[in-house]
Protein backbone atom coordinates (compact mmCIF):
# COMPACT_ATOMS: atom_id res chain seq x y z
CA UNK A 1 0.00 0.00 0.00
CA UNK A 2 1.46 3.34 -1.07
CA UNK A 3 1.30 6.52 0.95
CA UNK A 4 0.36 7.02 4.56
CA UNK A 5 -2.10 4.27 5.67
CA UNK A 6 -3.61 6.52 8.33
CA UNK A 7 -4.41 9.22 5.77
CA UNK A 8 -5.89 6.65 3.41
CA UNK A 9 -8.15 5.35 6.17
CA UNK A 10 -9.34 8.89 6.88
CA UNK A 11 -10.08 9.67 3.23
CA UNK A 12 -13.86 10.19 2.83
CA UNK A 13 -15.67 7.56 0.81
CA UNK A 14 -18.53 8.03 -1.59
CA UNK A 15 -19.73 11.14 -3.42
CA UNK A 16 -19.22 14.61 -2.03
CA UNK A 17 -22.64 16.06 -1.23
CA UNK A 18 -23.43 19.73 -0.76
CA UNK A 19 -26.71 20.57 0.93
CA UNK A 20 -27.42 24.09 -0.25
CA UNK A 21 -29.83 26.50 1.36
CA UNK A 22 -30.78 29.91 -0.07
CA UNK A 23 -31.62 32.32 2.72
CA UNK A 24 -32.96 35.86 3.01
CA UNK A 25 -33.68 37.24 6.48
CA UNK A 26 -34.07 33.78 8.00
CA UNK A 27 -32.43 34.37 11.39
CA UNK A 28 -35.44 32.86 13.17
CA UNK A 29 -35.24 29.47 11.42
CA UNK A 30 -31.82 28.95 9.83
CA UNK A 31 -30.10 27.60 12.94
CA UNK A 32 -32.83 25.07 13.62
CA UNK A 33 -32.89 24.04 9.96
CA UNK A 34 -29.16 23.30 9.94
CA UNK A 35 -29.40 21.43 13.24
CA UNK A 36 -32.30 19.33 11.96
CA UNK A 37 -30.37 18.44 8.79
CA UNK A 38 -27.36 17.29 10.79
CA UNK A 39 -29.63 15.28 13.10
CA UNK A 40 -31.30 13.60 10.12
CA UNK A 41 -27.94 12.60 8.63
CA UNK A 42 -26.04 11.58 11.77
CA UNK A 43 -26.63 7.87 11.21
CA UNK A 44 -25.31 8.03 7.64
CA UNK A 45 -21.68 8.09 6.52
CA UNK A 46 -22.18 10.78 3.91
CA UNK A 47 -19.29 13.03 2.96
CA UNK A 48 -21.25 16.29 3.03
CA UNK A 49 -21.21 19.94 3.89
CA UNK A 50 -23.93 22.56 4.28
CA UNK A 51 -23.74 25.70 2.16
CA UNK A 52 -25.91 28.73 2.92
CA UNK A 53 -26.43 31.23 0.10
CA UNK A 54 -27.13 34.42 2.02
CA UNK A 55 -29.04 36.65 -0.40
CA UNK A 56 -28.25 40.04 1.09
CA UNK A 57 -29.98 39.44 4.41
CA UNK A 58 -30.35 42.46 6.66
CA UNK A 59 -30.62 40.41 9.83
CA UNK A 60 -28.34 37.92 11.58
CA UNK A 61 -28.89 35.03 9.14
CA UNK A 62 -25.26 34.69 8.02
CA UNK A 63 -23.78 34.79 11.53
CA UNK A 64 -26.23 32.23 12.90
CA UNK A 65 -25.66 29.88 9.96
CA UNK A 66 -21.89 30.17 10.41
CA UNK A 67 -22.21 29.49 14.15
CA UNK A 68 -24.02 26.27 13.22
CA UNK A 69 -21.13 25.15 11.02
CA UNK A 70 -22.38 26.08 7.55
CA UNK A 71 -20.25 27.56 4.79
CA UNK A 72 -21.57 31.03 3.94
CA UNK A 73 -21.63 32.73 0.55
CA UNK A 74 -23.24 36.16 0.60
CA UNK A 75 -24.65 38.60 -1.93
CA UNK A 76 -24.08 42.21 -0.93
CA UNK A 77 -27.71 42.97 -1.78
CA UNK A 78 -30.84 40.93 -2.28
CA UNK A 79 -30.94 39.49 -5.81
CA UNK A 80 -33.84 37.08 -5.58
CA UNK A 81 -34.16 33.30 -5.72
CA UNK A 82 -33.28 32.79 -9.38
CA UNK A 83 -29.99 34.71 -9.18
CA UNK A 84 -29.19 33.05 -5.87
CA UNK A 85 -29.77 29.67 -7.52
CA UNK A 86 -27.24 30.57 -10.23
CA UNK A 87 -24.73 31.50 -7.53
CA UNK A 88 -25.52 28.22 -5.80
CA UNK A 89 -24.71 26.18 -8.91
CA UNK A 90 -21.44 28.02 -9.42
CA UNK A 91 -20.33 27.64 -5.81
CA UNK A 92 -21.28 23.96 -5.58
CA UNK A 93 -19.37 23.12 -8.74
CA UNK A 94 -16.31 25.09 -7.65
CA UNK A 95 -16.33 23.16 -4.36
CA UNK A 96 -16.40 19.83 -6.18
CA UNK A 97 -19.92 18.63 -5.38
CA UNK A 98 -20.96 15.32 -6.92
CA UNK A 99 -24.54 15.60 -5.64
CA UNK A 100 -26.38 18.80 -4.72
CA UNK A 101 -29.38 18.77 -2.38
CA UNK A 102 -31.38 21.98 -2.55
CA UNK A 103 -33.71 22.82 0.32
CA UNK A 104 -35.27 25.84 2.06
CA UNK A 105 -34.07 27.83 5.05
CA UNK A 106 -37.39 27.95 6.92
CA UNK A 107 -37.56 24.24 7.68
CA UNK A 108 -40.74 23.55 5.69
CA UNK A 109 -39.13 20.45 4.15
CA UNK A 110 -38.49 17.49 6.45
CA UNK A 111 -34.71 16.76 6.28
CA UNK A 112 -35.36 13.09 6.99
CA UNK A 113 -36.09 12.75 3.27
CA UNK A 114 -32.57 13.84 2.27
CA UNK A 115 -31.21 10.25 2.31
CA UNK A 116 -34.08 9.19 0.02
CA UNK A 117 -33.22 11.94 -2.45
CA UNK A 118 -29.55 11.00 -2.37
CA UNK A 119 -30.33 7.29 -2.75
CA UNK A 120 -32.34 7.96 -5.91
CA UNK A 121 -29.46 9.96 -7.42
CA UNK A 122 -27.01 7.23 -6.52
CA UNK A 123 -29.40 4.77 -8.13
CA UNK A 124 -29.06 6.45 -11.51
CA UNK A 125 -31.42 9.43 -11.58
CA UNK A 126 -30.04 12.86 -12.46
CA UNK A 127 -32.79 15.02 -10.93
CA UNK A 128 -34.98 13.92 -8.01
CA UNK A 129 -37.89 16.07 -6.88
CA UNK A 130 -39.44 15.98 -3.42
CA UNK A 131 -43.16 16.10 -4.22
CA UNK A 132 -45.61 17.58 -1.75
CA UNK A 133 -48.52 16.25 -3.84
CA UNK A 134 -47.63 12.64 -4.57
CA UNK A 135 -49.96 10.46 -2.54
CA UNK A 136 -51.46 13.28 -0.44
CA UNK A 137 -53.43 16.51 -0.59
CA UNK A 138 -51.73 19.73 0.46
CA UNK A 139 -54.54 21.19 2.52
CA UNK A 140 -52.35 23.84 4.17
CA UNK A 141 -51.28 25.30 0.81
CA UNK A 142 -53.55 28.14 -0.40
CA UNK A 143 -55.94 26.97 -3.13
CA UNK A 144 -54.67 29.41 -5.77
CA UNK A 145 -51.07 28.38 -5.21
CA UNK A 146 -52.00 24.70 -5.18
CA UNK A 147 -54.03 25.08 -8.38
CA UNK A 148 -51.20 26.94 -10.11
CA UNK A 149 -48.71 24.25 -9.14
CA UNK A 150 -50.99 21.50 -10.42
CA UNK A 151 -51.48 23.36 -13.71
CA UNK A 152 -47.75 23.97 -14.17
CA UNK A 153 -47.03 20.34 -13.34
CA UNK A 154 -49.49 19.08 -15.94
CA UNK A 155 -48.01 21.36 -18.60
CA UNK A 156 -44.47 20.25 -17.72
CA UNK A 157 -45.52 16.60 -17.69
CA UNK A 158 -46.90 17.03 -21.21
CA UNK A 159 -43.80 18.85 -22.46
CA UNK A 160 -41.24 16.55 -20.85
CA UNK A 161 -43.11 13.22 -21.09
CA UNK A 162 -42.27 12.72 -17.40
CA UNK A 163 -45.05 12.42 -14.80
CA UNK A 164 -44.54 15.40 -12.47
CA UNK A 165 -46.85 16.28 -9.59
CA UNK A 166 -44.91 19.15 -7.97
CA UNK A 167 -43.04 21.41 -10.39
CA UNK A 168 -42.42 24.22 -7.90
CA UNK A 169 -40.89 22.18 -5.10
CA UNK A 170 -37.70 23.65 -3.69
CA UNK A 171 -36.71 20.26 -2.29
CA UNK A 172 -34.63 18.42 -4.86
CA UNK A 173 -31.37 16.59 -5.42
CA UNK A 174 -29.38 16.47 -8.63
CA UNK A 175 -26.00 15.62 -10.07
CA UNK A 176 -23.14 17.98 -10.76
CA UNK A 177 -23.74 17.34 -14.46
CA UNK A 178 -27.21 18.85 -14.17
CA UNK A 179 -25.72 21.91 -12.46
CA UNK A 180 -23.01 22.16 -15.09
CA UNK A 181 -25.07 21.61 -18.24
CA UNK A 182 -28.22 23.66 -17.61
CA UNK A 183 -28.12 27.41 -18.20
CA UNK A 184 -30.92 29.42 -16.60
CA UNK A 185 -32.61 32.26 -18.43
CA UNK A 186 -35.97 32.73 -16.75
CA UNK A 187 -35.92 35.07 -13.76
CA UNK A 188 -38.93 33.66 -11.91
CA UNK A 189 -39.57 29.98 -12.69
CA UNK A 190 -36.10 28.48 -12.38
CA UNK A 191 -37.60 25.43 -10.66
CA UNK A 192 -39.69 24.55 -13.71
CA UNK A 193 -36.92 25.61 -16.08
CA UNK A 194 -34.52 23.10 -14.53
CA UNK A 195 -37.04 20.29 -14.98
CA UNK A 196 -37.89 21.25 -18.56
CA UNK A 197 -34.29 21.60 -19.72
CA UNK A 198 -33.16 18.48 -17.89
CA UNK A 199 -35.85 16.45 -19.67
CA UNK A 200 -35.04 17.95 -23.07
CA UNK A 201 -31.35 17.10 -22.57
CA UNK A 202 -32.17 13.50 -21.77
CA UNK A 203 -31.50 13.49 -18.03
CA UNK A 204 -33.41 10.99 -15.90
CA UNK A 205 -36.01 12.60 -13.63
CA UNK A 206 -38.14 11.15 -10.85
CA UNK A 207 -40.06 12.18 -7.72
CA UNK A 208 -40.34 10.93 -4.17
CA UNK A 209 -43.23 11.76 -1.81
CA UNK A 210 -42.32 14.08 1.05
Tab-separated table of C-alpha atoms in Angstrom:
chain	number	residue	atom	x	y	z
A	1	UNK	CA	0.000	0.000	0.000
A	2	UNK	CA	1.459	3.337	-1.065
A	3	UNK	CA	1.300	6.523	0.955
A	4	UNK	CA	0.365	7.019	4.558
A	5	UNK	CA	-2.096	4.270	5.671
A	6	UNK	CA	-3.612	6.520	8.325
A	7	UNK	CA	-4.413	9.218	5.771
A	8	UNK	CA	-5.887	6.647	3.411
A	9	UNK	CA	-8.146	5.355	6.169
A	10	UNK	CA	-9.339	8.889	6.877
A	11	UNK	CA	-10.085	9.669	3.234
A	12	UNK	CA	-13.858	10.194	2.835
A	13	UNK	CA	-15.670	7.564	0.807
A	14	UNK	CA	-18.531	8.033	-1.586
A	15	UNK	CA	-19.730	11.140	-3.416
A	16	UNK	CA	-19.216	14.614	-2.029
A	17	UNK	CA	-22.640	16.065	-1.233
A	18	UNK	CA	-23.430	19.732	-0.764
A	19	UNK	CA	-26.713	20.573	0.926
A	20	UNK	CA	-27.416	24.089	-0.254
A	21	UNK	CA	-29.834	26.502	1.360
A	22	UNK	CA	-30.781	29.909	-0.066
A	23	UNK	CA	-31.625	32.322	2.720
A	24	UNK	CA	-32.958	35.858	3.012
A	25	UNK	CA	-33.679	37.245	6.480
A	26	UNK	CA	-34.070	33.782	7.998
A	27	UNK	CA	-32.432	34.368	11.389
A	28	UNK	CA	-35.442	32.863	13.169
A	29	UNK	CA	-35.243	29.473	11.417
A	30	UNK	CA	-31.820	28.950	9.827
A	31	UNK	CA	-30.096	27.601	12.942
A	32	UNK	CA	-32.830	25.074	13.616
A	33	UNK	CA	-32.894	24.043	9.955
A	34	UNK	CA	-29.158	23.304	9.939
A	35	UNK	CA	-29.396	21.431	13.239
A	36	UNK	CA	-32.297	19.334	11.958
A	37	UNK	CA	-30.365	18.442	8.789
A	38	UNK	CA	-27.358	17.287	10.793
A	39	UNK	CA	-29.630	15.284	13.102
A	40	UNK	CA	-31.297	13.601	10.121
A	41	UNK	CA	-27.938	12.595	8.634
A	42	UNK	CA	-26.043	11.581	11.770
A	43	UNK	CA	-26.626	7.872	11.208
A	44	UNK	CA	-25.308	8.028	7.639
A	45	UNK	CA	-21.684	8.089	6.524
A	46	UNK	CA	-22.177	10.784	3.907
A	47	UNK	CA	-19.288	13.034	2.958
A	48	UNK	CA	-21.249	16.285	3.027
A	49	UNK	CA	-21.214	19.937	3.893
A	50	UNK	CA	-23.929	22.563	4.279
A	51	UNK	CA	-23.737	25.695	2.156
A	52	UNK	CA	-25.914	28.725	2.920
A	53	UNK	CA	-26.427	31.233	0.104
A	54	UNK	CA	-27.130	34.420	2.020
A	55	UNK	CA	-29.036	36.648	-0.398
A	56	UNK	CA	-28.254	40.042	1.089
A	57	UNK	CA	-29.976	39.437	4.414
A	58	UNK	CA	-30.348	42.463	6.663
A	59	UNK	CA	-30.617	40.410	9.825
A	60	UNK	CA	-28.337	37.919	11.583
A	61	UNK	CA	-28.886	35.034	9.139
A	62	UNK	CA	-25.260	34.691	8.016
A	63	UNK	CA	-23.777	34.786	11.527
A	64	UNK	CA	-26.230	32.229	12.903
A	65	UNK	CA	-25.656	29.885	9.958
A	66	UNK	CA	-21.890	30.173	10.414
A	67	UNK	CA	-22.208	29.489	14.151
A	68	UNK	CA	-24.020	26.267	13.218
A	69	UNK	CA	-21.133	25.148	11.019
A	70	UNK	CA	-22.381	26.079	7.552
A	71	UNK	CA	-20.248	27.560	4.785
A	72	UNK	CA	-21.566	31.029	3.936
A	73	UNK	CA	-21.630	32.731	0.548
A	74	UNK	CA	-23.243	36.163	0.600
A	75	UNK	CA	-24.655	38.596	-1.926
A	76	UNK	CA	-24.083	42.207	-0.930
A	77	UNK	CA	-27.714	42.974	-1.777
A	78	UNK	CA	-30.844	40.933	-2.278
A	79	UNK	CA	-30.937	39.487	-5.810
A	80	UNK	CA	-33.841	37.076	-5.584
A	81	UNK	CA	-34.155	33.296	-5.715
A	82	UNK	CA	-33.279	32.794	-9.381
A	83	UNK	CA	-29.995	34.712	-9.180
A	84	UNK	CA	-29.188	33.054	-5.867
A	85	UNK	CA	-29.771	29.668	-7.523
A	86	UNK	CA	-27.238	30.575	-10.228
A	87	UNK	CA	-24.728	31.495	-7.527
A	88	UNK	CA	-25.518	28.221	-5.798
A	89	UNK	CA	-24.714	26.176	-8.912
A	90	UNK	CA	-21.437	28.023	-9.425
A	91	UNK	CA	-20.327	27.639	-5.807
A	92	UNK	CA	-21.285	23.962	-5.577
A	93	UNK	CA	-19.368	23.115	-8.742
A	94	UNK	CA	-16.314	25.088	-7.648
A	95	UNK	CA	-16.325	23.158	-4.361
A	96	UNK	CA	-16.402	19.834	-6.184
A	97	UNK	CA	-19.916	18.630	-5.381
A	98	UNK	CA	-20.960	15.318	-6.923
A	99	UNK	CA	-24.538	15.601	-5.644
A	100	UNK	CA	-26.382	18.800	-4.721
A	101	UNK	CA	-29.376	18.768	-2.381
A	102	UNK	CA	-31.378	21.980	-2.550
A	103	UNK	CA	-33.708	22.817	0.322
A	104	UNK	CA	-35.270	25.837	2.061
A	105	UNK	CA	-34.072	27.827	5.055
A	106	UNK	CA	-37.390	27.954	6.920
A	107	UNK	CA	-37.561	24.237	7.679
A	108	UNK	CA	-40.738	23.551	5.688
A	109	UNK	CA	-39.128	20.449	4.146
A	110	UNK	CA	-38.493	17.486	6.455
A	111	UNK	CA	-34.713	16.760	6.281
A	112	UNK	CA	-35.356	13.090	6.986
A	113	UNK	CA	-36.092	12.752	3.265
A	114	UNK	CA	-32.575	13.838	2.267
A	115	UNK	CA	-31.208	10.249	2.312
A	116	UNK	CA	-34.077	9.186	0.023
A	117	UNK	CA	-33.224	11.939	-2.454
A	118	UNK	CA	-29.550	10.995	-2.369
A	119	UNK	CA	-30.334	7.287	-2.751
A	120	UNK	CA	-32.337	7.961	-5.913
A	121	UNK	CA	-29.462	9.959	-7.418
A	122	UNK	CA	-27.005	7.232	-6.520
A	123	UNK	CA	-29.399	4.769	-8.126
A	124	UNK	CA	-29.057	6.452	-11.511
A	125	UNK	CA	-31.420	9.429	-11.580
A	126	UNK	CA	-30.044	12.860	-12.465
A	127	UNK	CA	-32.790	15.016	-10.926
A	128	UNK	CA	-34.978	13.922	-8.014
A	129	UNK	CA	-37.889	16.071	-6.879
A	130	UNK	CA	-39.443	15.979	-3.424
A	131	UNK	CA	-43.161	16.100	-4.224
A	132	UNK	CA	-45.608	17.581	-1.749
A	133	UNK	CA	-48.519	16.247	-3.838
A	134	UNK	CA	-47.628	12.644	-4.572
A	135	UNK	CA	-49.959	10.460	-2.542
A	136	UNK	CA	-51.462	13.275	-0.443
A	137	UNK	CA	-53.432	16.513	-0.587
A	138	UNK	CA	-51.727	19.729	0.458
A	139	UNK	CA	-54.541	21.189	2.525
A	140	UNK	CA	-52.349	23.840	4.174
A	141	UNK	CA	-51.276	25.304	0.807
A	142	UNK	CA	-53.555	28.136	-0.400
A	143	UNK	CA	-55.940	26.967	-3.127
A	144	UNK	CA	-54.672	29.407	-5.773
A	145	UNK	CA	-51.071	28.378	-5.209
A	146	UNK	CA	-52.002	24.698	-5.181
A	147	UNK	CA	-54.034	25.080	-8.384
A	148	UNK	CA	-51.197	26.940	-10.113
A	149	UNK	CA	-48.713	24.250	-9.137
A	150	UNK	CA	-50.987	21.496	-10.422
A	151	UNK	CA	-51.482	23.359	-13.706
A	152	UNK	CA	-47.752	23.972	-14.172
A	153	UNK	CA	-47.031	20.341	-13.338
A	154	UNK	CA	-49.494	19.077	-15.943
A	155	UNK	CA	-48.005	21.355	-18.597
A	156	UNK	CA	-44.472	20.246	-17.724
A	157	UNK	CA	-45.515	16.605	-17.693
A	158	UNK	CA	-46.898	17.027	-21.206
A	159	UNK	CA	-43.797	18.849	-22.459
A	160	UNK	CA	-41.243	16.551	-20.847
A	161	UNK	CA	-43.110	13.218	-21.085
A	162	UNK	CA	-42.266	12.720	-17.396
A	163	UNK	CA	-45.047	12.424	-14.797
A	164	UNK	CA	-44.541	15.396	-12.472
A	165	UNK	CA	-46.849	16.284	-9.593
A	166	UNK	CA	-44.905	19.145	-7.972
A	167	UNK	CA	-43.042	21.406	-10.393
A	168	UNK	CA	-42.419	24.217	-7.903
A	169	UNK	CA	-40.887	22.182	-5.101
A	170	UNK	CA	-37.702	23.652	-3.693
A	171	UNK	CA	-36.714	20.263	-2.290
A	172	UNK	CA	-34.630	18.416	-4.859
A	173	UNK	CA	-31.365	16.592	-5.422
A	174	UNK	CA	-29.376	16.474	-8.625
A	175	UNK	CA	-26.003	15.624	-10.073
A	176	UNK	CA	-23.138	17.981	-10.756
A	177	UNK	CA	-23.738	17.336	-14.455
A	178	UNK	CA	-27.213	18.855	-14.171
A	179	UNK	CA	-25.723	21.915	-12.456
A	180	UNK	CA	-23.008	22.165	-15.090
A	181	UNK	CA	-25.069	21.605	-18.238
A	182	UNK	CA	-28.216	23.662	-17.614
A	183	UNK	CA	-28.115	27.413	-18.199
A	184	UNK	CA	-30.917	29.417	-16.600
A	185	UNK	CA	-32.607	32.264	-18.434
A	186	UNK	CA	-35.975	32.732	-16.746
A	187	UNK	CA	-35.923	35.066	-13.756
A	188	UNK	CA	-38.932	33.660	-11.915
A	189	UNK	CA	-39.566	29.984	-12.689
A	190	UNK	CA	-36.098	28.484	-12.382
A	191	UNK	CA	-37.600	25.434	-10.655
A	192	UNK	CA	-39.693	24.552	-13.706
A	193	UNK	CA	-36.919	25.609	-16.078
A	194	UNK	CA	-34.517	23.105	-14.533
A	195	UNK	CA	-37.044	20.287	-14.981
A	196	UNK	CA	-37.890	21.254	-18.563
A	197	UNK	CA	-34.292	21.600	-19.716
A	198	UNK	CA	-33.159	18.478	-17.888
A	199	UNK	CA	-35.851	16.447	-19.665
A	200	UNK	CA	-35.039	17.947	-23.066
A	201	UNK	CA	-31.354	17.096	-22.569
A	202	UNK	CA	-32.167	13.496	-21.766
A	203	UNK	CA	-31.499	13.494	-18.034
A	204	UNK	CA	-33.415	10.985	-15.899
A	205	UNK	CA	-36.012	12.597	-13.629
A	206	UNK	CA	-38.142	11.153	-10.847
A	207	UNK	CA	-40.062	12.175	-7.724
A	208	UNK	CA	-40.342	10.927	-4.166
A	209	UNK	CA	-43.231	11.761	-1.812
A	210	UNK	CA	-42.315	14.077	1.046
